[in-house]
Each structure stands twice: as structure tokens, then as C-alpha cells.
mmCIF file with all atom_site columns, C-alpha atoms in Angstrom:
data_model
loop_
_atom_site.group_PDB
_atom_site.id
_atom_site.type_symbol
_atom_site.label_atom_id
_atom_site.label_alt_id
_atom_site.label_comp_id
_atom_site.label_asym_id
_atom_site.label_entity_id
_atom_site.label_seq_id
_atom_site.pdbx_PDB_ins_code
_atom_site.Cartn_x
_atom_site.Cartn_y
_atom_site.Cartn_z
_atom_site.occupancy
_atom_site.B_iso_or_equiv
_atom_site.pdbx_formal_charge
_atom_site.auth_seq_id
_atom_site.auth_comp_id
_atom_site.auth_asym_id
_atom_site.auth_atom_id
_atom_site.pdbx_PDB_model_num
ATOM 1   C CA . ARG A 1 1   ? 0.000   0.000   0.000   1.00 76.00 ? 5   ARG A CA 1
ATOM 2   C CA . VAL A 1 2   ? 2.829   2.382   0.774   1.00 78.00 ? 6   VAL A CA 1
ATOM 3   C CA . VAL A 1 3   ? 4.418   1.798   -2.643  1.00 82.00 ? 7   VAL A CA 1
ATOM 4   C CA . CYS A 1 4   ? 1.031   2.503   -4.314  1.00 77.00 ? 8   CYS A CA 1
ATOM 5   C CA . ALA A 1 5   ? 0.194   5.575   -2.223  1.00 80.00 ? 9   ALA A CA 1
ATOM 6   C CA . THR A 1 6   ? 0.759   9.094   -3.457  1.00 81.00 ? 10  THR A CA 1
ATOM 7   C CA . ALA A 1 7   ? 1.261   10.429  0.074   1.00 81.00 ? 11  ALA A CA 1
ATOM 8   C CA . VAL A 1 8   ? 3.729   8.884   2.507   1.00 77.00 ? 12  VAL A CA 1
ATOM 9   C CA . PRO A 1 9   ? 2.076   8.156   5.878   1.00 68.00 ? 13  PRO A CA 1
ATOM 10  C CA . ALA A 1 10  ? 5.222   8.901   7.884   1.00 78.00 ? 14  ALA A CA 1
ATOM 11  C CA . SER A 1 11  ? 8.281   11.102  7.818   1.00 85.00 ? 15  SER A CA 1
ATOM 12  C CA . LEU A 1 12  ? 11.250  9.418   6.208   1.00 87.00 ? 16  LEU A CA 1
ATOM 13  C CA . SER A 1 13  ? 14.977  9.960   6.275   1.00 88.00 ? 17  SER A CA 1
ATOM 14  C CA . ASN A 1 14  ? 16.658  10.873  3.005   1.00 89.00 ? 18  ASN A CA 1
ATOM 15  C CA . ARG A 1 15  ? 17.774  7.262   2.638   1.00 92.00 ? 19  ARG A CA 1
ATOM 16  C CA . GLY A 1 16  ? 14.193  6.111   3.274   1.00 88.00 ? 20  GLY A CA 1
ATOM 17  C CA . LYS A 1 17  ? 12.857  8.565   0.694   1.00 87.00 ? 21  LYS A CA 1
ATOM 18  C CA . ASP A 1 18  ? 15.372  7.309   -1.864  1.00 90.00 ? 22  ASP A CA 1
ATOM 19  C CA . ALA A 1 19  ? 14.500  3.674   -1.131  1.00 90.00 ? 23  ALA A CA 1
ATOM 20  C CA . LEU A 1 20  ? 10.772  4.380   -1.475  1.00 88.00 ? 24  LEU A CA 1
ATOM 21  C CA . ALA A 1 21  ? 11.337  6.270   -4.735  1.00 88.00 ? 25  ALA A CA 1
ATOM 22  C CA . ASP A 1 22  ? 13.354  3.316   -6.066  1.00 91.00 ? 26  ASP A CA 1
ATOM 23  C CA . ALA A 1 23  ? 10.588  0.901   -5.060  1.00 88.00 ? 27  ALA A CA 1
ATOM 24  C CA . LYS A 1 24  ? 7.947   3.062   -6.754  1.00 87.00 ? 28  LYS A CA 1
ATOM 25  C CA . ARG A 1 25  ? 9.983   3.111   -9.981  1.00 87.00 ? 29  ARG A CA 1
ATOM 26  C CA . GLU A 1 26  ? 10.674  -0.628  -9.915  1.00 85.00 ? 30  GLU A CA 1
ATOM 27  C CA . LEU A 1 27  ? 7.200   -1.655  -8.809  1.00 82.00 ? 31  LEU A CA 1
ATOM 28  C CA . TRP A 1 28  ? 5.157   0.840   -10.861 1.00 84.00 ? 32  TRP A CA 1
ATOM 29  C CA . TRP A 1 29  ? 2.679   -1.914  -11.667 1.00 81.00 ? 33  TRP A CA 1
ATOM 30  C CA . PHE A 1 30  ? 1.727   -2.731  -8.059  1.00 81.00 ? 34  PHE A CA 1
ATOM 31  C CA . ASP A 1 31  ? -1.936  -2.435  -7.156  1.00 80.00 ? 35  ASP A CA 1
ATOM 32  C CA . ALA A 1 32  ? -3.022  -2.437  -3.517  1.00 79.00 ? 36  ALA A CA 1
ATOM 33  C CA . THR A 1 33  ? -6.462  -3.886  -4.339  1.00 82.00 ? 37  THR A CA 1
ATOM 34  C CA . HIS A 1 34  ? -5.569  -6.702  -6.744  1.00 86.00 ? 38  HIS A CA 1
ATOM 35  C CA . THR A 1 35  ? -3.169  -9.558  -7.091  1.00 89.00 ? 39  THR A CA 1
ATOM 36  C CA . THR A 1 36  ? -1.240  -9.388  -10.351 1.00 90.00 ? 40  THR A CA 1
ATOM 37  C CA . ILE A 1 37  ? -0.186  -11.887 -12.991 1.00 92.00 ? 41  ILE A CA 1
ATOM 38  C CA . ARG A 1 38  ? 2.886   -10.737 -14.854 1.00 89.00 ? 42  ARG A CA 1
ATOM 39  C CA . ASP A 1 39  ? 5.524   -12.192 -17.161 1.00 83.00 ? 43  ASP A CA 1
ATOM 40  C CA . GLY A 1 40  ? 8.592   -12.532 -14.976 1.00 70.00 ? 44  GLY A CA 1
ATOM 41  C CA . ALA A 1 41  ? 12.204  -11.751 -15.774 1.00 65.00 ? 45  ALA A CA 1
ATOM 42  C CA . SER A 1 42  ? 12.886  -15.495 -15.994 1.00 70.00 ? 46  SER A CA 1
ATOM 43  C CA . GLY A 1 43  ? 10.339  -15.873 -18.798 1.00 74.00 ? 47  GLY A CA 1
ATOM 44  C CA . ARG A 1 44  ? 7.933   -17.564 -16.422 1.00 87.00 ? 48  ARG A CA 1
ATOM 45  C CA . VAL A 1 45  ? 4.599   -16.088 -15.416 1.00 91.00 ? 49  VAL A CA 1
ATOM 46  C CA . GLN A 1 46  ? 4.508   -14.801 -11.826 1.00 91.00 ? 50  GLN A CA 1
ATOM 47  C CA . TRP A 1 47  ? 1.423   -14.295 -9.684  1.00 93.00 ? 51  TRP A CA 1
ATOM 48  C CA . TRP A 1 48  ? 2.178   -11.455 -7.258  1.00 91.00 ? 52  TRP A CA 1
ATOM 49  C CA . THR A 1 49  ? -0.063  -12.271 -4.290  1.00 90.00 ? 53  THR A CA 1
ATOM 50  C CA . HIS A 1 50  ? 1.782   -10.312 -1.584  1.00 84.00 ? 54  HIS A CA 1
ATOM 51  C CA . GLY A 1 51  ? 0.473   -13.080 0.661   1.00 86.00 ? 55  GLY A CA 1
ATOM 52  C CA . GLY A 1 52  ? 3.726   -13.877 2.401   1.00 89.00 ? 56  GLY A CA 1
ATOM 53  C CA . THR A 1 53  ? 5.982   -16.907 2.400   1.00 89.00 ? 57  THR A CA 1
ATOM 54  C CA . ILE A 1 54  ? 3.620   -19.392 4.043   1.00 87.00 ? 58  ILE A CA 1
ATOM 55  C CA . VAL A 1 55  ? 0.570   -18.487 1.932   1.00 90.00 ? 59  VAL A CA 1
ATOM 56  C CA . ASN A 1 56  ? 2.617   -18.596 -1.255  1.00 92.00 ? 60  ASN A CA 1
ATOM 57  C CA . ILE A 1 57  ? 4.109   -21.990 -0.378  1.00 89.00 ? 61  ILE A CA 1
ATOM 58  C CA . ARG A 1 58  ? 0.575   -23.313 0.097   1.00 87.00 ? 62  ARG A CA 1
ATOM 59  C CA . LEU A 1 59  ? -0.712  -21.771 -3.150  1.00 91.00 ? 63  LEU A CA 1
ATOM 60  C CA . ALA A 1 60  ? 2.326   -22.934 -5.159  1.00 92.00 ? 64  ALA A CA 1
ATOM 61  C CA . TRP A 1 61  ? 2.025   -26.470 -3.783  1.00 88.00 ? 65  TRP A CA 1
ATOM 62  C CA . ARG A 1 62  ? -1.645  -26.693 -4.799  1.00 88.00 ? 66  ARG A CA 1
ATOM 63  C CA . LEU A 1 63  ? -1.017  -25.107 -8.213  1.00 90.00 ? 67  LEU A CA 1
ATOM 64  C CA . GLN A 1 64  ? 1.740   -27.639 -8.770  1.00 89.00 ? 68  GLN A CA 1
ATOM 65  C CA . GLU A 1 65  ? -0.779  -30.414 -8.101  1.00 87.00 ? 69  GLU A CA 1
ATOM 66  C CA . ILE A 1 66  ? -3.375  -28.830 -10.422 1.00 86.00 ? 70  ILE A CA 1
ATOM 67  C CA . LEU A 1 67  ? -0.894  -28.124 -13.229 1.00 87.00 ? 71  LEU A CA 1
ATOM 68  C CA . GLY A 1 68  ? 1.200   -31.245 -12.855 1.00 86.00 ? 72  GLY A CA 1
ATOM 69  C CA . ALA A 1 69  ? 4.294   -29.105 -13.244 1.00 86.00 ? 73  ALA A CA 1
ATOM 70  C CA . GLU A 1 70  ? 6.836   -27.330 -11.059 1.00 89.00 ? 74  GLU A CA 1
ATOM 71  C CA . THR A 1 71  ? 5.961   -24.042 -9.384  1.00 91.00 ? 75  THR A CA 1
ATOM 72  C CA . ARG A 1 72  ? 8.097   -21.924 -7.062  1.00 91.00 ? 76  ARG A CA 1
ATOM 73  C CA . SER A 1 73  ? 7.276   -19.324 -4.463  1.00 92.00 ? 77  SER A CA 1
ATOM 74  C CA . ASP A 1 74  ? 8.750   -16.586 -2.309  1.00 91.00 ? 78  ASP A CA 1
ATOM 75  C CA . GLU A 1 75  ? 7.321   -14.013 0.092   1.00 90.00 ? 79  GLU A CA 1
ATOM 76  C CA . MET A 1 76  ? 5.715   -11.940 -2.686  1.00 89.00 ? 80  MET A CA 1
ATOM 77  C CA . SER A 1 77  ? 4.829   -14.255 -5.559  1.00 91.00 ? 81  SER A CA 1
ATOM 78  C CA . VAL A 1 78  ? 4.204   -17.675 -7.032  1.00 94.00 ? 82  VAL A CA 1
ATOM 79  C CA . THR A 1 79  ? 6.161   -18.498 -10.193 1.00 93.00 ? 83  THR A CA 1
ATOM 80  C CA . MET A 1 80  ? 4.363   -20.771 -12.641 1.00 91.00 ? 84  MET A CA 1
ATOM 81  C CA . THR A 1 81  ? 5.731   -23.514 -14.835 1.00 85.00 ? 85  THR A CA 1
ATOM 82  C CA . ASP A 1 82  ? 7.678   -22.863 -18.052 1.00 83.00 ? 86  ASP A CA 1
ATOM 83  C CA . GLY A 1 83  ? 5.557   -22.096 -21.103 1.00 83.00 ? 87  GLY A CA 1
ATOM 84  C CA . MET A 1 84  ? 2.463   -21.017 -19.179 1.00 86.00 ? 88  MET A CA 1
ATOM 85  C CA . SER A 1 85  ? 0.619   -17.945 -20.463 1.00 86.00 ? 89  SER A CA 1
ATOM 86  C CA . CYS A 1 86  ? -1.100  -15.294 -18.367 1.00 87.00 ? 90  CYS A CA 1
ATOM 87  C CA . ALA A 1 87  ? -4.465  -16.680 -19.555 1.00 88.00 ? 91  ALA A CA 1
ATOM 88  C CA . ASP A 1 88  ? -3.463  -20.190 -18.382 1.00 89.00 ? 92  ASP A CA 1
ATOM 89  C CA . ALA A 1 89  ? -2.423  -18.736 -15.029 1.00 89.00 ? 93  ALA A CA 1
ATOM 90  C CA . HIS A 1 90  ? -5.821  -17.013 -14.679 1.00 89.00 ? 94  HIS A CA 1
ATOM 91  C CA . GLN A 1 91  ? -7.560  -20.353 -15.251 1.00 90.00 ? 95  GLN A CA 1
ATOM 92  C CA . ALA A 1 92  ? -5.370  -22.159 -12.718 1.00 89.00 ? 96  ALA A CA 1
ATOM 93  C CA . ILE A 1 93  ? -5.956  -19.438 -10.117 1.00 89.00 ? 97  ILE A CA 1
ATOM 94  C CA . ALA A 1 94  ? -9.715  -19.568 -10.783 1.00 88.00 ? 98  ALA A CA 1
ATOM 95  C CA . ALA A 1 95  ? -9.542  -23.312 -10.093 1.00 86.00 ? 99  ALA A CA 1
ATOM 96  C CA . LEU A 1 96  ? -7.924  -22.529 -6.731  1.00 84.00 ? 100 LEU A CA 1
ATOM 97  C CA . SER A 1 97  ? -10.774 -20.213 -5.815  1.00 76.00 ? 101 SER A CA 1
ATOM 98  C CA . ASP A 1 98  ? -13.257 -23.086 -6.178  1.00 73.00 ? 102 ASP A CA 1
ATOM 99  C CA . ASP A 1 99  ? -10.996 -25.591 -4.449  1.00 72.00 ? 103 ASP A CA 1
ATOM 100 C CA . PRO A 1 100 ? -10.665 -25.956 -0.693  1.00 68.00 ? 104 PRO A CA 1
ATOM 101 C CA . ILE A 1 101 ? -6.903  -26.190 -0.347  1.00 74.00 ? 105 ILE A CA 1
ATOM 102 C CA . GLN A 1 102 ? -6.190  -29.111 1.919   1.00 77.00 ? 106 GLN A CA 1
ATOM 103 C CA . PHE A 1 103 ? -3.156  -28.846 4.143   1.00 75.00 ? 107 PHE A CA 1
ATOM 104 C CA . ASP A 1 104 ? -0.288  -31.066 3.030   1.00 76.00 ? 108 ASP A CA 1
ATOM 105 C CA . ALA A 1 105 ? 2.440   -31.415 5.637   1.00 75.00 ? 109 ALA A CA 1
ATOM 106 C CA . LEU A 1 106 ? 4.928   -32.541 2.966   1.00 76.00 ? 110 LEU A CA 1
ATOM 107 C CA . ALA A 1 107 ? 4.995   -29.017 1.537   1.00 74.00 ? 111 ALA A CA 1
ATOM 108 C CA . PHE A 1 108 ? 6.357   -27.836 4.884   1.00 74.00 ? 112 PHE A CA 1
ATOM 109 C CA . ARG A 1 109 ? 8.696   -30.722 5.583   1.00 77.00 ? 113 ARG A CA 1
ATOM 110 C CA . PRO A 1 110 ? 11.843  -28.575 5.057   1.00 78.00 ? 114 PRO A CA 1
ATOM 111 C CA . LEU A 1 111 ? 10.570  -26.078 7.629   1.00 77.00 ? 115 LEU A CA 1
ATOM 112 C CA . ALA A 1 112 ? 9.440   -28.809 10.015  1.00 80.00 ? 116 ALA A CA 1
ATOM 113 C CA . GLU A 1 113 ? 12.913  -30.350 9.931   1.00 81.00 ? 117 GLU A CA 1
ATOM 114 C CA . LYS A 1 114 ? 14.231  -27.127 11.468  1.00 79.00 ? 118 LYS A CA 1
ATOM 115 C CA . LEU A 1 115 ? 11.976  -27.455 14.531  1.00 77.00 ? 119 LEU A CA 1
ATOM 116 C CA . LYS A 1 116 ? 13.740  -27.962 17.813  1.00 79.00 ? 120 LYS A CA 1
ATOM 117 C CA . PHE A 1 117 ? 13.776  -31.662 18.724  1.00 83.00 ? 121 PHE A CA 1
ATOM 118 C CA . PHE A 1 118 ? 12.459  -32.598 15.254  1.00 81.00 ? 122 PHE A CA 1
ATOM 119 C CA . GLU A 1 119 ? 14.386  -35.877 15.307  1.00 84.00 ? 123 GLU A CA 1
ATOM 120 C CA . ALA A 1 120 ? 12.753  -36.902 18.595  1.00 88.00 ? 124 ALA A CA 1
ATOM 121 C CA . MET A 1 121 ? 9.146   -36.219 17.521  1.00 84.00 ? 125 MET A CA 1
ATOM 122 C CA . PRO A 1 122 ? 6.822   -38.873 16.145  1.00 87.00 ? 126 PRO A CA 1
ATOM 123 C CA . GLU A 1 123 ? 5.906   -38.260 12.495  1.00 81.00 ? 127 GLU A CA 1
ATOM 124 C CA . GLY A 1 124 ? 2.249   -37.577 13.381  1.00 82.00 ? 128 GLY A CA 1
ATOM 125 C CA . ARG A 1 125 ? 3.272   -34.874 15.841  1.00 84.00 ? 129 ARG A CA 1
ATOM 126 C CA . VAL A 1 126 ? 5.505   -33.223 13.232  1.00 82.00 ? 130 VAL A CA 1
ATOM 127 C CA . ALA A 1 127 ? 2.512   -33.094 10.851  1.00 81.00 ? 131 ALA A CA 1
ATOM 128 C CA . GLU A 1 128 ? 0.268   -31.629 13.599  1.00 83.00 ? 132 GLU A CA 1
ATOM 129 C CA . LEU A 1 129 ? 2.823   -28.939 14.450  1.00 81.00 ? 133 LEU A CA 1
ATOM 130 C CA . SER A 1 130 ? 3.301   -28.087 10.789  1.00 80.00 ? 134 SER A CA 1
ATOM 131 C CA . GLN A 1 131 ? -0.428  -27.708 10.285  1.00 81.00 ? 135 GLN A CA 1
ATOM 132 C CA . ALA A 1 132 ? -0.823  -25.575 13.408  1.00 81.00 ? 136 ALA A CA 1
ATOM 133 C CA . ARG A 1 133 ? 1.974   -23.245 12.279  1.00 79.00 ? 137 ARG A CA 1
ATOM 134 C CA . TYR A 1 134 ? 1.450   -23.119 8.534   1.00 79.00 ? 138 TYR A CA 1
ATOM 135 C CA . GLU A 1 135 ? -2.184  -23.731 7.624   1.00 79.00 ? 139 GLU A CA 1
ATOM 136 C CA . ALA A 1 136 ? -2.971  -20.008 7.091   1.00 82.00 ? 140 ALA A CA 1
ATOM 137 C CA . LYS A 1 137 ? -6.601  -20.548 5.981   1.00 81.00 ? 141 LYS A CA 1
ATOM 138 C CA . VAL A 1 138 ? -7.678  -16.960 6.598   1.00 82.00 ? 142 VAL A CA 1
ATOM 139 C CA . SER A 1 139 ? -4.701  -15.462 4.778   1.00 85.00 ? 143 SER A CA 1
ATOM 140 C CA . ILE A 1 140 ? -5.209  -17.775 1.799   1.00 83.00 ? 144 ILE A CA 1
ATOM 141 C CA . SER A 1 141 ? -8.870  -16.805 1.603   1.00 84.00 ? 145 SER A CA 1
ATOM 142 C CA . HIS A 1 142 ? -7.871  -13.109 1.577   1.00 83.00 ? 146 HIS A CA 1
ATOM 143 C CA . VAL A 1 143 ? -5.505  -13.650 -1.376  1.00 86.00 ? 147 VAL A CA 1
ATOM 144 C CA . LEU A 1 144 ? -8.068  -15.707 -3.306  1.00 84.00 ? 148 LEU A CA 1
ATOM 145 C CA . ARG A 1 145 ? -10.793 -13.131 -2.603  1.00 82.00 ? 149 ARG A CA 1
ATOM 146 C CA . ASP A 1 146 ? -8.828  -10.333 -4.308  1.00 82.00 ? 150 ASP A CA 1
ATOM 147 C CA . ALA A 1 147 ? -9.409  -9.737  -7.989  1.00 82.00 ? 151 ALA A CA 1
ATOM 148 C CA . VAL A 1 148 ? -6.595  -10.883 -10.258 1.00 85.00 ? 152 VAL A CA 1
ATOM 149 C CA . ARG A 1 149 ? -5.333  -8.653  -13.051 1.00 82.00 ? 153 ARG A CA 1
ATOM 150 C CA . SER A 1 150 ? -2.733  -9.219  -15.770 1.00 84.00 ? 154 SER A CA 1
ATOM 151 C CA . ILE A 1 151 ? -0.196  -6.724  -16.992 1.00 81.00 ? 155 ILE A CA 1
ATOM 152 C CA . SER A 1 152 ? 2.578   -6.772  -19.563 1.00 73.00 ? 156 SER A CA 1
ATOM 153 C CA . PRO A 1 153 ? 6.042   -5.516  -18.672 1.00 63.00 ? 157 PRO A CA 1
#
């Protein structure tokens, strides 16, 4: 929202002003009310959800199941499979909106392995802890509720 705003809601240092100006130039296409599908620098379509790492892991995992192809995620976006168009991405995202995303502890196995005493926990307990920490149902519903728009670079 700050990158999209015309007025800055706080006083900033000169370095802060420069950083915000750089972000506004780089992210000119951001929209605070929509998620955005955009051709990425890698040639792959990216869905900019701004949902955060956990939400994007969950969305990428489910899209990978739907598409039958590799997806990646980070804190801001989900990167689709090679050769996918923006129109294909819209269809896949629409399928997510009609699909209750079931929690899959395997998607979070790398994070679960970093839990203290992971090695000593029964597998069922690891899955329960992963679900308690990473399910993010409300946050996922917020991302899927937002309208999706496509832009060209």
C-alpha cells in the first residue's frame, strides 16, 4: 500500500525517501487492491499475491498439483511452470478459488525439519505442528478473494 500511495504516511529519512522512490519506480505496476499476474524476468509467469511466504508456499504447492508441473514461491509471488501464459495462469488461479486447499504437511517438511527436537518427535506430531503453524486458511482466503489482473512488462 505504501508503494502505491501518493502520500507517505510517515516522515522518512533521506535514505528512506530514496529507497521508497526506487521501489515506486521498480514496482510501478503494483496495485493495492488486486493480485497481479505478470511475465517474470525469468520468462515464467509470476502471480504477485503479496500473501507472504507461508501463503505462497501453500498456493504454489496446490497449483503444482493442479498443473502437474513445477511451481516456485517466495514471500511476494508464485512463479508458474515454463511455457504457461497469463491466460493459463488465470484459469489455474480460478480453479484454486473453487478448491478448498487441503493442508499437506509434505509441503512444509523442510521447515518442520528445522523445529527444535524434530528428530525426537513422532511423524504424526511433526505433521500436527506443521499444520498448526502453517495452515494459514484466513490469509489464503484473503488472497483468493482479491481480484486478479494481468499486466505486460
